[in-house]
Short mmCIF file of C-alpha atoms (C1' of nucleotides) in Angstrom, two decimals:
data_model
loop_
_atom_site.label_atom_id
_atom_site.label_comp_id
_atom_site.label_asym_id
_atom_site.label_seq_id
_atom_site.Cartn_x
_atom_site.Cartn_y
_atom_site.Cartn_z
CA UNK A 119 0.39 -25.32 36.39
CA UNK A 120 -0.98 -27.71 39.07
CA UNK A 121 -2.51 -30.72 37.48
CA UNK A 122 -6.41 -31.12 37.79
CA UNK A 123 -7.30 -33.75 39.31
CA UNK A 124 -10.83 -32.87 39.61
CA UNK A 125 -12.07 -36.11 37.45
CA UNK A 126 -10.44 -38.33 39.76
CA UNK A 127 -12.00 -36.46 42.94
CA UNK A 128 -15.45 -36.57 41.59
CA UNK A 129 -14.79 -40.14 40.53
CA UNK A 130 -13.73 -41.38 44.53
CA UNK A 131 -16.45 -39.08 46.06
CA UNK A 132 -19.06 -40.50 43.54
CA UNK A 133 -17.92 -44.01 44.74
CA UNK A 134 -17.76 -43.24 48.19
CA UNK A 135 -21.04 -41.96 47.85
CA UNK A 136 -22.57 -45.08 46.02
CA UNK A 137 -21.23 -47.06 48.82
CA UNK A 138 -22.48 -45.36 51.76
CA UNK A 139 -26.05 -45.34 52.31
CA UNK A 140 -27.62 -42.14 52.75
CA UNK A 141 -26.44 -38.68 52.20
CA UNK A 142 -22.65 -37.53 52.96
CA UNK A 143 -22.10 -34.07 54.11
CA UNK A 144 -19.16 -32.10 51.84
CA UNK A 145 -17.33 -32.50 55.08
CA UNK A 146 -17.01 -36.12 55.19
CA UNK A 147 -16.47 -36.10 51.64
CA UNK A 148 -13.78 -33.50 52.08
CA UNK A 149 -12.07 -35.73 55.01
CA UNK A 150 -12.23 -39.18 52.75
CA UNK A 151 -10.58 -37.24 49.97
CA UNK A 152 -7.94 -35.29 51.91
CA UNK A 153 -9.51 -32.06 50.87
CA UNK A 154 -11.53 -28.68 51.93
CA UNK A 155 -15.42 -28.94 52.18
CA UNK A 156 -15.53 -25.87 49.72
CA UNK A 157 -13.86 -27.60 47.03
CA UNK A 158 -16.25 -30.44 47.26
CA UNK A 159 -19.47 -28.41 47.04
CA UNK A 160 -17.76 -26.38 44.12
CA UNK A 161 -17.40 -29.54 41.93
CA UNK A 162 -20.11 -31.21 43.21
CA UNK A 163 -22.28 -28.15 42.59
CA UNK A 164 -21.36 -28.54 39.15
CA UNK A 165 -22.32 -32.92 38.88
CA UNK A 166 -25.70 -31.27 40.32
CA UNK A 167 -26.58 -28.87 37.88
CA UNK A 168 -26.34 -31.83 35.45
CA UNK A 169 -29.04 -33.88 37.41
CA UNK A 170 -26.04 -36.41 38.65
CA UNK A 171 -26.40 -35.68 42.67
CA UNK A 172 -28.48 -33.78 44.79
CA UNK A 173 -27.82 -31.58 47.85
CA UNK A 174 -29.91 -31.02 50.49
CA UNK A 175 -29.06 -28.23 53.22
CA UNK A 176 -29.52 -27.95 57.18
CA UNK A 177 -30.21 -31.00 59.73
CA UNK A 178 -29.11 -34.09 57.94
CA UNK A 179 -28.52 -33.10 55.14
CA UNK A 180 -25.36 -33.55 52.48
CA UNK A 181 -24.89 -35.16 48.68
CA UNK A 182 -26.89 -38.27 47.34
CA UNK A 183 -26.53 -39.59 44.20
CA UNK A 184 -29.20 -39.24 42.03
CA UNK A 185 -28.65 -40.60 38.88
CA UNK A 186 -28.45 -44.53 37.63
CA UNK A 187 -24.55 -45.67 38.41
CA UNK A 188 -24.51 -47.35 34.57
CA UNK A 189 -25.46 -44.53 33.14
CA UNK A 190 -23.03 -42.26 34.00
CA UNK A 191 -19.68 -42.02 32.39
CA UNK A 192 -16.05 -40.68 32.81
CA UNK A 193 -16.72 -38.63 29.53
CA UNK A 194 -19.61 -37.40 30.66
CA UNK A 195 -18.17 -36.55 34.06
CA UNK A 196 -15.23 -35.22 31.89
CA UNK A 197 -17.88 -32.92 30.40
CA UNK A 198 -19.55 -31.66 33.36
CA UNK A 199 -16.45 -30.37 34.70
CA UNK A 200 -16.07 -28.29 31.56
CA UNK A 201 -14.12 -30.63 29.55
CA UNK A 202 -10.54 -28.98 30.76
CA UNK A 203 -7.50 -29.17 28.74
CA UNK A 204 -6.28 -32.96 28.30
CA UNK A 205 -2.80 -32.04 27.47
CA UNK A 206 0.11 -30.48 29.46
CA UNK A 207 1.82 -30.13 26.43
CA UNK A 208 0.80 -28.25 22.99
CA UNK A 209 1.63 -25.44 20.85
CA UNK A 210 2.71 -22.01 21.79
CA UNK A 211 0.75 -19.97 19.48
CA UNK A 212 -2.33 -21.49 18.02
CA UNK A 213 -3.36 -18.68 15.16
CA UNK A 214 0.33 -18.33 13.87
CA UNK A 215 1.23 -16.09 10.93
CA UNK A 216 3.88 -18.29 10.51
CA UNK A 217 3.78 -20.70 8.10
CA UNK A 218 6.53 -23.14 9.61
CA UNK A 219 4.73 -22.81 12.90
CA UNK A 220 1.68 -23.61 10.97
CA UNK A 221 3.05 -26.89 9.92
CA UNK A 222 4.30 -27.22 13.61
CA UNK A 223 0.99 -26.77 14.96
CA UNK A 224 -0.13 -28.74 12.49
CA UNK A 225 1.44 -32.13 12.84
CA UNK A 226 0.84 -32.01 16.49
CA UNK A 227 -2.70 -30.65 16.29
CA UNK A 228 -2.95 -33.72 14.18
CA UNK A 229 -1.51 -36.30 17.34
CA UNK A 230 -2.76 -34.46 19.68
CA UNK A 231 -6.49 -35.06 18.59
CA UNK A 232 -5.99 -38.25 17.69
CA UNK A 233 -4.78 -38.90 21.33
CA UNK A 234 -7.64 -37.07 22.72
CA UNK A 235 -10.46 -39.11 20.76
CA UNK A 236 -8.52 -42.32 22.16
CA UNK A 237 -8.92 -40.89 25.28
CA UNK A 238 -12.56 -39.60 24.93
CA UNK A 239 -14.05 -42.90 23.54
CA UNK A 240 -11.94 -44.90 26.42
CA UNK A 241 -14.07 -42.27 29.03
CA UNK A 242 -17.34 -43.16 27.04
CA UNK A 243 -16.67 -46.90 28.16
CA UNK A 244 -16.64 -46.73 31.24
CA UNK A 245 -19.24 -46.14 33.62
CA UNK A 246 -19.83 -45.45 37.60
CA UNK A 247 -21.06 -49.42 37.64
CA UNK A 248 -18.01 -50.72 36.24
CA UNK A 249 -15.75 -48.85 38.66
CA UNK A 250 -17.94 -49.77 41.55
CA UNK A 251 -17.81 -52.93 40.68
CA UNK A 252 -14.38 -53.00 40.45
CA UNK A 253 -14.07 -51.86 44.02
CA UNK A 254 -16.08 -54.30 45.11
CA UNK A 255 -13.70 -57.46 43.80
CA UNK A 256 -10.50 -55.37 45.15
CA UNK A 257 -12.52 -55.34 48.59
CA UNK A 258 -13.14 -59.03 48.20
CA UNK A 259 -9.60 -59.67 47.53
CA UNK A 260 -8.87 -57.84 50.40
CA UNK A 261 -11.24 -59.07 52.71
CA UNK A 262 -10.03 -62.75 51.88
CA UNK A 263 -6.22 -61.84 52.25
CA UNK A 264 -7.03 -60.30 55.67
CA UNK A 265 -8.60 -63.37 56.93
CA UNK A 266 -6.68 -65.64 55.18
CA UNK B 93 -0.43 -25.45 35.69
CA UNK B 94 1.13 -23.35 32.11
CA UNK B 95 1.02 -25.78 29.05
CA UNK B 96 4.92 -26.82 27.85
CA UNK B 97 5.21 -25.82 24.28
CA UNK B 98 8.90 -26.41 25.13
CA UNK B 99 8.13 -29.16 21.65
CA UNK B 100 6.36 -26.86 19.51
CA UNK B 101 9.62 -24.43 20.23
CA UNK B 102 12.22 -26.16 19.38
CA UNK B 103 10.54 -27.72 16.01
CA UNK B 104 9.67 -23.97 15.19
CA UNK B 105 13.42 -23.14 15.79
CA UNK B 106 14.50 -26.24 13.71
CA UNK B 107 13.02 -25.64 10.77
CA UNK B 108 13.59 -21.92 10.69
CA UNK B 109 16.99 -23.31 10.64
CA UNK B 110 16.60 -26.03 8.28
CA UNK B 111 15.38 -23.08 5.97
CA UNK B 112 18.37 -20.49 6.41
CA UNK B 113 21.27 -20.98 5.52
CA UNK B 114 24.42 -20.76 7.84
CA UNK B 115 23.76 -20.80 11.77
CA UNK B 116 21.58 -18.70 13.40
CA UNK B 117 21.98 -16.54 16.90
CA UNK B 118 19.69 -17.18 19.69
CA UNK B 119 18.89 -13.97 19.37
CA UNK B 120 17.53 -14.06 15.65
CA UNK B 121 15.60 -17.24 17.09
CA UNK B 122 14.09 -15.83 19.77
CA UNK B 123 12.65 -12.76 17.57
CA UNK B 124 11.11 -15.41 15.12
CA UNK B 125 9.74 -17.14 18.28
CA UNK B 126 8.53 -14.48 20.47
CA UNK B 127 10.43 -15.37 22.71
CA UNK B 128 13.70 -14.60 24.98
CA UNK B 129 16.98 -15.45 23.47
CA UNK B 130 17.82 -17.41 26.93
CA UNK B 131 15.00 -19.53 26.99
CA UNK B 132 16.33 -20.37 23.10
CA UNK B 133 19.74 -21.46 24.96
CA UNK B 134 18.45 -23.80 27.73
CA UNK B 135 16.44 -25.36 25.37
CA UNK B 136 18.87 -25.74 21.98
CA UNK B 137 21.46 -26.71 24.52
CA UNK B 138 19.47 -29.78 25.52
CA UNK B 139 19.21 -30.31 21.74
CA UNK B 140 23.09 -29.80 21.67
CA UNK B 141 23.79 -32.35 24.44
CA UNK B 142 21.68 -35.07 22.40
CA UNK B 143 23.62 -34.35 19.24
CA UNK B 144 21.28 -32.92 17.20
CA UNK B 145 22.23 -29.03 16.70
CA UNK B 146 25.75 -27.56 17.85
CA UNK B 147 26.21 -24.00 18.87
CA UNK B 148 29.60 -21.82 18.28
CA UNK B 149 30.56 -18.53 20.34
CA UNK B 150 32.09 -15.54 19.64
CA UNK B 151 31.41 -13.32 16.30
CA UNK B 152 29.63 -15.57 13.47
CA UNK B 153 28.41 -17.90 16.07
CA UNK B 154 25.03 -19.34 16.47
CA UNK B 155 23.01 -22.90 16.22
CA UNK B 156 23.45 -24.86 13.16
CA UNK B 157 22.01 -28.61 13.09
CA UNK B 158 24.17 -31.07 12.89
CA UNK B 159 21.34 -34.16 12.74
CA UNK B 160 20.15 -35.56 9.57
CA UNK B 161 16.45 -33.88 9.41
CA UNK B 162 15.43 -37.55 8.29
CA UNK B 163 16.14 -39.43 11.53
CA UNK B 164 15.09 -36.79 13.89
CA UNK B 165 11.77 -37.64 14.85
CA UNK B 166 9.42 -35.99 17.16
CA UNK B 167 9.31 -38.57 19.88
CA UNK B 168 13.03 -37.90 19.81
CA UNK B 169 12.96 -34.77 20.93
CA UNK B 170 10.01 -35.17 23.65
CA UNK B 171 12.26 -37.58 24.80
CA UNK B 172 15.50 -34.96 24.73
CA UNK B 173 13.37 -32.47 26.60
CA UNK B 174 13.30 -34.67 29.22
CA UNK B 175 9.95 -36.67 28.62
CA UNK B 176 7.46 -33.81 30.27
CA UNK B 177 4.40 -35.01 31.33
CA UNK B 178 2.05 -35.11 28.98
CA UNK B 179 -1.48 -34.92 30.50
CA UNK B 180 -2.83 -31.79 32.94
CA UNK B 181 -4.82 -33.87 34.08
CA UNK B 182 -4.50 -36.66 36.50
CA UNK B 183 -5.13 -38.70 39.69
CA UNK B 184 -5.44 -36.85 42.96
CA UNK B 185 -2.89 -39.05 44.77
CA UNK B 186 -0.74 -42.07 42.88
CA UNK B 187 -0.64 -44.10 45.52
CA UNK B 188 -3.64 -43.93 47.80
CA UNK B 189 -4.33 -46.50 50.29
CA UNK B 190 -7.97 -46.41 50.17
CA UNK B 191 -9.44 -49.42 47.81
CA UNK B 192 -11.80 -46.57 45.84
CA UNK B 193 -9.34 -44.19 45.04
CA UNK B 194 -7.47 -47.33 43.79
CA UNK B 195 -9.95 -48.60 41.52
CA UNK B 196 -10.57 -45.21 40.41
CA UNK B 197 -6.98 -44.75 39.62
CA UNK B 198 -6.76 -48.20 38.06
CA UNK B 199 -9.33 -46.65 35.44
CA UNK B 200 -7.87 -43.32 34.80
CA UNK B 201 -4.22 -44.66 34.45
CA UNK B 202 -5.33 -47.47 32.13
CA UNK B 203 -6.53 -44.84 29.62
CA UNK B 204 -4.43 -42.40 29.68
CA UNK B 205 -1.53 -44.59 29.12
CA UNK B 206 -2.95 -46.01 26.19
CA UNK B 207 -3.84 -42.63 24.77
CA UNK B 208 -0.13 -41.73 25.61
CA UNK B 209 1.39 -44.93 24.06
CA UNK B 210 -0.55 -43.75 20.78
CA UNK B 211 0.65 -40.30 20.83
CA UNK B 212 4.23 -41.03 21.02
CA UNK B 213 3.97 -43.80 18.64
CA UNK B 214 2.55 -40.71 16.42
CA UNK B 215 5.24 -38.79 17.36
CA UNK B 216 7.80 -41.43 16.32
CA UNK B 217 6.57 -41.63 12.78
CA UNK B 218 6.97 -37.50 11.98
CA UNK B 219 10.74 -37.05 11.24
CA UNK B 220 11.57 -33.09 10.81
CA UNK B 221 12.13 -33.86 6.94
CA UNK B 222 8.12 -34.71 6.94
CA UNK B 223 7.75 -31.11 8.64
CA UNK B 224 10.29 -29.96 6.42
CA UNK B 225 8.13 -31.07 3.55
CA UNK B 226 4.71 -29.74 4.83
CA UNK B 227 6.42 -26.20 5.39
CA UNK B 228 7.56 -26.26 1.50
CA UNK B 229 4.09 -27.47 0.49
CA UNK B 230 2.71 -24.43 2.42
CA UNK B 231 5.08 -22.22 0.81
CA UNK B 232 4.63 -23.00 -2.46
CA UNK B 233 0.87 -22.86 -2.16
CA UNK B 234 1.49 -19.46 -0.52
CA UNK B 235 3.33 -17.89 -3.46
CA UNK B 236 0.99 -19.51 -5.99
CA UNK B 237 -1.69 -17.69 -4.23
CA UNK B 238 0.06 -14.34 -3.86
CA UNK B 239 1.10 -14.21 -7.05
CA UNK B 240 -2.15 -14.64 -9.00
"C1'" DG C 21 41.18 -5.26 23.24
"C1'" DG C 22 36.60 -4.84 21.97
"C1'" DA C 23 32.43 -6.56 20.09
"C1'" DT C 24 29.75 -10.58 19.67
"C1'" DT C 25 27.61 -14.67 21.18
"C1'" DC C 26 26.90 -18.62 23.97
"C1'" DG C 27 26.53 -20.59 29.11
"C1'" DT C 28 24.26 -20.41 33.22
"C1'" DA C 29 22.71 -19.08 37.74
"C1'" DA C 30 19.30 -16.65 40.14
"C1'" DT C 31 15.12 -14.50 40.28
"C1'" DA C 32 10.62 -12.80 38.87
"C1'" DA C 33 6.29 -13.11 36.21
"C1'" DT C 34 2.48 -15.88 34.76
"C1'" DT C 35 -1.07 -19.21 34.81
"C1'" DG C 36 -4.59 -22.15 36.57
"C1'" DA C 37 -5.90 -25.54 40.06
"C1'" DA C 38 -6.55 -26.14 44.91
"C1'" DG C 39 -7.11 -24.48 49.53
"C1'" DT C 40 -8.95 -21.13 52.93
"C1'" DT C 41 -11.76 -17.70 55.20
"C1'" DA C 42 -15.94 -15.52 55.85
"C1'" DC C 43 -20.53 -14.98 55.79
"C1'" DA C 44 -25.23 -15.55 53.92
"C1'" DT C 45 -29.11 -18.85 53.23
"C1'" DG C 46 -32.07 -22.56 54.13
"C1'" DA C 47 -33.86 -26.69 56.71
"C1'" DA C 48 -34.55 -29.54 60.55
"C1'" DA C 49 -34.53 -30.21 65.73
"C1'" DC C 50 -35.74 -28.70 70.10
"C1'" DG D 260 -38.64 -19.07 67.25
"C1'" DT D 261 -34.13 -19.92 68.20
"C1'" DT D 262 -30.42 -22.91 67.78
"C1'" DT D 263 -27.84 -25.95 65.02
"C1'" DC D 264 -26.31 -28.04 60.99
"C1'" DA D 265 -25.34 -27.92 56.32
"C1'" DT D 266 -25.05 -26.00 51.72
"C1'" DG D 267 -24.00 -21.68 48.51
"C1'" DT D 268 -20.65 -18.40 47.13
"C1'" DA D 269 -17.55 -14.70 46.89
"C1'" DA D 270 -13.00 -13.27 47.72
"C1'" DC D 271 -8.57 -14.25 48.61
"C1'" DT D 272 -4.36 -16.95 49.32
"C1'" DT D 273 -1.42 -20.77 48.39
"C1'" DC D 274 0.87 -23.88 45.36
"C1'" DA D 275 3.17 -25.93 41.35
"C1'" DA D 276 4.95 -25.60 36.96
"C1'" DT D 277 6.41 -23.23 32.77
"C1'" DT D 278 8.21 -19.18 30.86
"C1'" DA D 279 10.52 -14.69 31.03
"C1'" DT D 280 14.11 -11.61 32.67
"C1'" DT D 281 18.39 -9.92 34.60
"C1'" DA D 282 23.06 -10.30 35.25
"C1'" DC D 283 27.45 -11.73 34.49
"C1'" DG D 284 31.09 -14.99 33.04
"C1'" DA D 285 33.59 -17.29 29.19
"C1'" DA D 286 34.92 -18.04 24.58
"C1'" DT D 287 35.71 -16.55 19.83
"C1'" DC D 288 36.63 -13.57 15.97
"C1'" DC D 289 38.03 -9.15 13.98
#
DNA sequence: GGATTCGTAATAATTGAAGTTACATGAAAC
DNA sequence: GTTTCATGTAACTTCAATTATTACGAATCC
């Protein structure tokens, strides 16, 4: 399977977003992101119905973001985008008659949701303000090394 | 992308062989495993390369394991299958030039590797004896059950 | 020598994300 | 009110990765 990357495309258009005043179409969202307009209103649809952006059609029009940047995080984002699978890797069968695949499925049930919670709780941490402000000291650094 | 249970597989084929006695035909593994006896092969054989199990041809051949179930641990063998990535999920683009995507990425990598450092230090820690044990604890509390 | 079993290459099936096309709907500009 | 711009969606295709299958060669034992 193709890996989804759909947290970390919500994550740069969100930022774009934050940084650009005014609304962005899906177009210039798409072109920033190296992507198709469709698949930008298809996962932004979904940060809408959760109250995180609105969309407004025709003549200037486009995505705003609606919600408070520190009060939004990756786990929540993680959530809106229907908490997909974490892992690449797991067991084959998850009800097996089997009792040595139970204890298989077992002991990596057991790592694998410890892993996950790690994960999870790192996401809870970590909101749109601390990645914007982020940004903003690598643009700083930048800024200053291209004058420099 | 389809999850790799390539792990789960081989421990299932491990112990089923820690538990019979003699070797066992890719064949007889695959029917335990619902699976095809040449996807048993490609696998065991990258078991065979790292020492761990040995296969014989002809009439009264098979896999046998050659490794002391103690000192095979579970990191070992995601390791012997080559390390697969772990996560499905993942940054659009590793290395972006834009300074958002970066920061972005800076945040997303920084948590999944620690989640990933914990789950193979988890993996380190369960030897196939420890699986070994589980499966007989499951056994036993399966006949006491049947039996009564 | 014949049956059995591994070894392996080549190819297809499967799965789920991502991309694309097409067209309908709604809002602003003129 | 008509044109233009933009979202809303359905349907379909492409893409990437594992897993499954087919086919045949090579080795081993009876």
């Amino acid at each position: 399977m193709k890996r989804d990357s759909r947290l970390s495309s919500v994550l740069h258009a969100l930022l774009h977003m934050a940084e650009h005043d005014g609304s962005m179409t899906s177009e210039a969202l798409a072109e920033c992101m190296n992507t198709n307009p469709v698949v930008v209103r298809r996962t932004m649809g979904l940060l809408r119905e959760a109250g995180i952006v609105a969309s407004a059609r025709g003549h200037a029009g486009g995505w705003t973001i609606t919600a408070d940047l520190s009060t939004v995080t990756l786990r929540q984002l993680h959530e809106v985008l229907g908490e997909p699978a974490i892992f690449a890797v797991g067991n084959r069968n998850e009800t097996p008659d089997c009792l040595v695949e139970q204890s298989v499925n077992a002991a990596l049930d057991d790592a694998f949701a410890d892993a996950e919670a790690l994960l999870l709780d790192r996401f809870a941490h970590v909101t749109l303000a601390d990645l914007a402000a982020d940004f903003a000291r690598r643009h700083a650094d930048w800024r200053a090394k291209r004058n420099k």
